[in-house]
CSV table of C-alpha atoms in Angstrom, one decimal:
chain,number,residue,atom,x,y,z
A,18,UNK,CA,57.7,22.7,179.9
A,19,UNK,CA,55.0,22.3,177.2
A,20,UNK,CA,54.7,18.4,176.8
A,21,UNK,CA,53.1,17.1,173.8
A,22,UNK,CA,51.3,13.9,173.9
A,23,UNK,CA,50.0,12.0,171.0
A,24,UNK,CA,46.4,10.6,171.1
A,25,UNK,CA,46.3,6.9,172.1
A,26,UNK,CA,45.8,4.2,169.0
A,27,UNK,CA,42.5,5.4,166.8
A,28,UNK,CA,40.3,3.5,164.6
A,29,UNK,CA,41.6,5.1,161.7
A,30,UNK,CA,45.0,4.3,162.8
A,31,UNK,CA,44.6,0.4,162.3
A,32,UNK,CA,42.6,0.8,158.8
A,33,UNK,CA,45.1,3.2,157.3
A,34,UNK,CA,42.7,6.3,156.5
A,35,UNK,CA,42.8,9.8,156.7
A,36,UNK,CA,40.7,10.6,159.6
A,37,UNK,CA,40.8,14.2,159.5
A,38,UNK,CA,38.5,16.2,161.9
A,39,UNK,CA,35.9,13.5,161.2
A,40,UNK,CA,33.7,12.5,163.6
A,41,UNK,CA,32.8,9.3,166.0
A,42,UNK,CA,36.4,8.4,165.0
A,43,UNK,CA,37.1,6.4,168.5
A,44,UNK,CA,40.4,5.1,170.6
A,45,UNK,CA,40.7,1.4,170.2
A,46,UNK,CA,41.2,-0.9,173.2
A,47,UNK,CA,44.9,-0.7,172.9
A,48,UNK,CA,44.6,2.7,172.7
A,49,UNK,CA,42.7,3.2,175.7
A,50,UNK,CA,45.4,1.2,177.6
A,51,UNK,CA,48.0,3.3,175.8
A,52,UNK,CA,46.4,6.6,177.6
A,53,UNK,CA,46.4,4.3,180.8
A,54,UNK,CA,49.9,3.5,181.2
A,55,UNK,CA,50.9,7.0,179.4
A,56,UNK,CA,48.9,8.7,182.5
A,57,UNK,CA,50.7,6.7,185.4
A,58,UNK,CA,54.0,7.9,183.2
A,59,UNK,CA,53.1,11.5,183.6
A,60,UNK,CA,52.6,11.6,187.3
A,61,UNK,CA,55.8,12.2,188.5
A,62,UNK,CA,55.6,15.6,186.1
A,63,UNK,CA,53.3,17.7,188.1
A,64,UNK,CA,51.2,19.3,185.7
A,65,UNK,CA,49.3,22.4,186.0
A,66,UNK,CA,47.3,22.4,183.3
A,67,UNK,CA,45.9,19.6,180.6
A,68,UNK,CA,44.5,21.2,177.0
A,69,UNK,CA,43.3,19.2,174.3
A,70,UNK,CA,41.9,18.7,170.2
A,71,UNK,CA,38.5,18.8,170.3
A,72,UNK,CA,38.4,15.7,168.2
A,73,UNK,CA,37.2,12.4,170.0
A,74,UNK,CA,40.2,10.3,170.0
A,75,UNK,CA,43.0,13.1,171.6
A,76,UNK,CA,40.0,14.8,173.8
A,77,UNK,CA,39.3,10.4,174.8
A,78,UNK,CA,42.8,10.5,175.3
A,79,UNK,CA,43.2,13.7,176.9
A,80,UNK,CA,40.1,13.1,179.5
A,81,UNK,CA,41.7,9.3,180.8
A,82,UNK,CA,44.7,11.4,182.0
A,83,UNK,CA,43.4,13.5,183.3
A,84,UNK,CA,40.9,11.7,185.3
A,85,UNK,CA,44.1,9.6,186.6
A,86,UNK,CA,45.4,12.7,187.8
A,87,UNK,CA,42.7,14.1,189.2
A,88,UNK,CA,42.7,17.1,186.8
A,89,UNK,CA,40.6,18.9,183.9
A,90,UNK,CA,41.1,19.5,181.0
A,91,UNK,CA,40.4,22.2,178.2
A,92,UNK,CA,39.9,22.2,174.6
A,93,UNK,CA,41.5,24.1,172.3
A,94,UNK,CA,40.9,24.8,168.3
A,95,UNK,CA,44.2,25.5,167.8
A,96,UNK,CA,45.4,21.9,168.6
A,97,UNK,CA,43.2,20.4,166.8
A,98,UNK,CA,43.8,17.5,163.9
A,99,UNK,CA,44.6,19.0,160.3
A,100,UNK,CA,41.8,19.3,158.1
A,101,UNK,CA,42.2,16.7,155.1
A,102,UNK,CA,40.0,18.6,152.6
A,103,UNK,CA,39.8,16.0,149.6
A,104,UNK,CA,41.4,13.4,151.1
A,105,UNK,CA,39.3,13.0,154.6
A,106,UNK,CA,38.5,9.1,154.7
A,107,UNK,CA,40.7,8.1,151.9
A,108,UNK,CA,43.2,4.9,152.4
A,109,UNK,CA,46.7,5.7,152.5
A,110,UNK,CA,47.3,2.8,149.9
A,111,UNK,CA,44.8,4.3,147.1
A,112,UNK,CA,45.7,7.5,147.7
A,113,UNK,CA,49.3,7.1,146.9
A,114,UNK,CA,48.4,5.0,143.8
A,115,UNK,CA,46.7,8.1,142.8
A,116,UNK,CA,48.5,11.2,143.7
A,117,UNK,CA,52.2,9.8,144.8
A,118,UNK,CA,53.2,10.8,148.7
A,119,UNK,CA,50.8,13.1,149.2
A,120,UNK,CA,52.6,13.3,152.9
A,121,UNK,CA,55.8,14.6,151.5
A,122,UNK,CA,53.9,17.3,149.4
A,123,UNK,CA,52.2,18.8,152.7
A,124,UNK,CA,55.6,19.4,154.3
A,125,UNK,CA,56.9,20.6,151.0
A,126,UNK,CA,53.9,22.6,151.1
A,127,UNK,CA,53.2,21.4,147.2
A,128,UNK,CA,50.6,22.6,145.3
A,129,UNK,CA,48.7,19.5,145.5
A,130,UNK,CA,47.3,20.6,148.8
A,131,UNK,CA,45.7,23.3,148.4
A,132,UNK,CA,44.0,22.0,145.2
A,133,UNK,CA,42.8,19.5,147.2
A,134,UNK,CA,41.3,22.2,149.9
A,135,UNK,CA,44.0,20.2,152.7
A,136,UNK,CA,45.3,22.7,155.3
A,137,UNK,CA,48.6,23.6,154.7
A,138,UNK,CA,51.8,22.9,156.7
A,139,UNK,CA,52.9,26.6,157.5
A,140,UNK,CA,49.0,27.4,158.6
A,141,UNK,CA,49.1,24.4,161.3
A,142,UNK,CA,52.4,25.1,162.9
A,143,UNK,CA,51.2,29.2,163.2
A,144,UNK,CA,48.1,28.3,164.7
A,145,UNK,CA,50.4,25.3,167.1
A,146,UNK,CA,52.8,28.3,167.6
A,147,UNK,CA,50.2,31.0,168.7
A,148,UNK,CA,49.1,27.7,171.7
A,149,UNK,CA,52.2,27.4,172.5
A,150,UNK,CA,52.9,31.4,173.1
A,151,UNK,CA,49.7,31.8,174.7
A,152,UNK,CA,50.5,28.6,177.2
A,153,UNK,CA,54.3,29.9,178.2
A,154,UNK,CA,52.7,33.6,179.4
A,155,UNK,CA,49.5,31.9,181.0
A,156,UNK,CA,51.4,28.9,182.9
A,157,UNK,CA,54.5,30.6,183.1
A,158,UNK,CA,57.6,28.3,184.6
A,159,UNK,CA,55.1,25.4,185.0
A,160,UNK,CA,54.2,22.0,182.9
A,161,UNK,CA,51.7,21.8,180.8
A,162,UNK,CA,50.3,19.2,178.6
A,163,UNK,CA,48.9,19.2,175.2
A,164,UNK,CA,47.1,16.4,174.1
A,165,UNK,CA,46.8,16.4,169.6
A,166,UNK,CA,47.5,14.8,166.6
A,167,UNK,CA,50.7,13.7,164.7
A,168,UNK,CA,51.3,17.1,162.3
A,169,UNK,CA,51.0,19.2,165.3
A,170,UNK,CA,53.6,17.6,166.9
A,171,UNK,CA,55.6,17.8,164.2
A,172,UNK,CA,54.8,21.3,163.2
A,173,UNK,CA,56.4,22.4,166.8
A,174,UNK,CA,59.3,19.8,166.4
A,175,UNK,CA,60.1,22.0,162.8
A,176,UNK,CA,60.2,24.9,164.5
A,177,UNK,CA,62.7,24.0,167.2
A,178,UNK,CA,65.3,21.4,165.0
A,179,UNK,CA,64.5,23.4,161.7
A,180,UNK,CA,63.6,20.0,160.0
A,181,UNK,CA,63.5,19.8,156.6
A,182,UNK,CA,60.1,18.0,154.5
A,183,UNK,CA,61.5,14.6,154.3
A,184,UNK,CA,63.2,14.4,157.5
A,185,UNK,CA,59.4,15.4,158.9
A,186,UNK,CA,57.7,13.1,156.6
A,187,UNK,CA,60.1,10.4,157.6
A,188,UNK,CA,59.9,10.9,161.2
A,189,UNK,CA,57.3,8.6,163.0
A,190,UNK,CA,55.6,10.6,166.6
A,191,UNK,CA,54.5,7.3,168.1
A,192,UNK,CA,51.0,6.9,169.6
A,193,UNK,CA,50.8,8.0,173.5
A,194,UNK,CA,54.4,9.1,173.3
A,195,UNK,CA,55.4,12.3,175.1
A,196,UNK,CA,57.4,15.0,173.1
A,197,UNK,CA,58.8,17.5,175.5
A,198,UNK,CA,59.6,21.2,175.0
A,199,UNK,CA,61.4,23.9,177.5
A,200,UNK,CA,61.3,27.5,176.5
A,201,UNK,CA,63.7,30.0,178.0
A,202,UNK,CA,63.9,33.8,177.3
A,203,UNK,CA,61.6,33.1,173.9
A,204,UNK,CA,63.7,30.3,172.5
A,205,UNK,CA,62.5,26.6,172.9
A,206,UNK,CA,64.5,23.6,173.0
A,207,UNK,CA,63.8,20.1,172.6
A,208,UNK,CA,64.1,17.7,175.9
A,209,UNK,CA,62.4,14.6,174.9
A,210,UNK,CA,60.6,13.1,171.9
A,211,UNK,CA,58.6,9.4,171.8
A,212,UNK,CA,59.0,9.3,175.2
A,213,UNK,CA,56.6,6.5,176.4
A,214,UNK,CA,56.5,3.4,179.1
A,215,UNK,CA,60.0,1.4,178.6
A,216,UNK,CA,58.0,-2.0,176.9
A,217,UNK,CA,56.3,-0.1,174.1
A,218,UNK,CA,60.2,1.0,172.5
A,219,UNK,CA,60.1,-2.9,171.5
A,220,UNK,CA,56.8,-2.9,169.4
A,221,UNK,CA,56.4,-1.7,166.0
A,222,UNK,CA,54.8,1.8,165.9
C-alpha cells in the first residue's frame, strides 16, 4: 500500500495564505499533536519505508512519526508542496477578490496559472505519479508512507476516481489524515481517504 498522509496543522494553515515552498513555515502546537496521535494510528500498519516533502512542515510531520516508530525517513522532490509562483504568501481572501477561485482554475488547468508562473495541475500529479511508480517496484508488496501536501494528495486521488476540477477543488484532504492506495497488476485503487484518530471526524477541518 502507498499511504498518503497530510502534513499536521501549519502556520499558514491558520492565517489563510498560500505558503508554497516557502520557508521557516512551521507545524503549530495542534499540529504537532496531530502528527502524535496520527503516528500511534499508523503503528498497527507495519511500514517499511517513510518518504517525505522537503518542506518544513510535512518533513516536521514526517520526522515525529517516524521517530514514534523507530524509523527514517527520506526526502523526496517529487512530493514536495506546489510551487505558487505569483501567489506564494498571498491571503486566500484578497486573492479571490482579485482573481475569482484561483483554486478551481488550477484543477481546470486555466490560463490564469501559468500567467502567474504557478505549477500546473497535470505537472504535479506526473511528477506524484513517477513517486508513486518508483515506490510500488522499490517496496514491492509492502506499505509505505508518503508524508506531502494537500494537491499531491489530490493529484493521486484524480488519477484513481477520475475526478473532475470542481469535485477536486471541492474536496477537503484534512490535516494528518491518511489516504490509502493499493496497486495490483498496474492499476491502483482507493482503500481509505481522511482516515484519522476517531475524535478529530467531529471537529471542523
Amino acid at each position: 500500500m502507498i499511504i498518503f498522509l497530510r502534513h499536521g496543522q501549519a502556520e499558514n494553515n491558520v492565517k489563510r495564505i498560500l505558503a508554497g515552498r516557502t520557508k521557516d513555515i512551521h507545524l503549530t502546537k495542534t499540529g504537532i499533536k496531530q502528527a502524535e496521535r496520527i503516528a500511534e494510528y499508523l503503528k498497527p500498519l507495519d511500514i517499511s519505508a517513510i518518504y517525505s516533502s522537503p518542506i518544513e512542515r510535512a518533513n516536521h510531520t514526517a520526522k515525529i512519526v517516524a521517530e514514534n516508530n523507530s524509523m527514517d525517513c527520506e526526502l523526496d522532490d517529487r512530493i514536495t508542496e506546489i510551487d505558487m509562483g505569483k501567489f506564494t504568501l498571498m491571503n486566500y481572501d484578497d486573492m479571490f477578490a482579485r482573481y475569482g477561485n484561483v483554486f478551481l482554475k488550477f484543477y481546470q488547468n486555466d490560463p490564469v496559472i501559468m500567467e502567474h508562473k504557478v505549477e500546473t495541475f497535470p505537472h504535479v500529479r506526473n511528477r506524484v505519479l513517477d513517486m508513486v511508480g518508483h515506490l510500488v517496484k522499490k517496496h514491492k508488496d509492502q506499505n509505505v508512507l508518503v508524508v506531502t501536501h494537500m494537491d499531491p494528495v489530490k493529484s493521486m486521488l484524480s488519477t484513481v476516481m477520475e475526478l473532475k476540477p470542481k469535485t477536486l477543488f471541492e474536496l477537503v484532504i484534512a490535516n494528518a489524515s491518511l489516504t490509502i492506495i493499493k496497486e495490483q497488476d498496474k492499476k491502483f485503487s482507493l482503500s481509505a481517504i481522511n482516515a484519522m484518530d476517531v475524535d478529530r471526524y467531529h471537529q471542523n477541518w
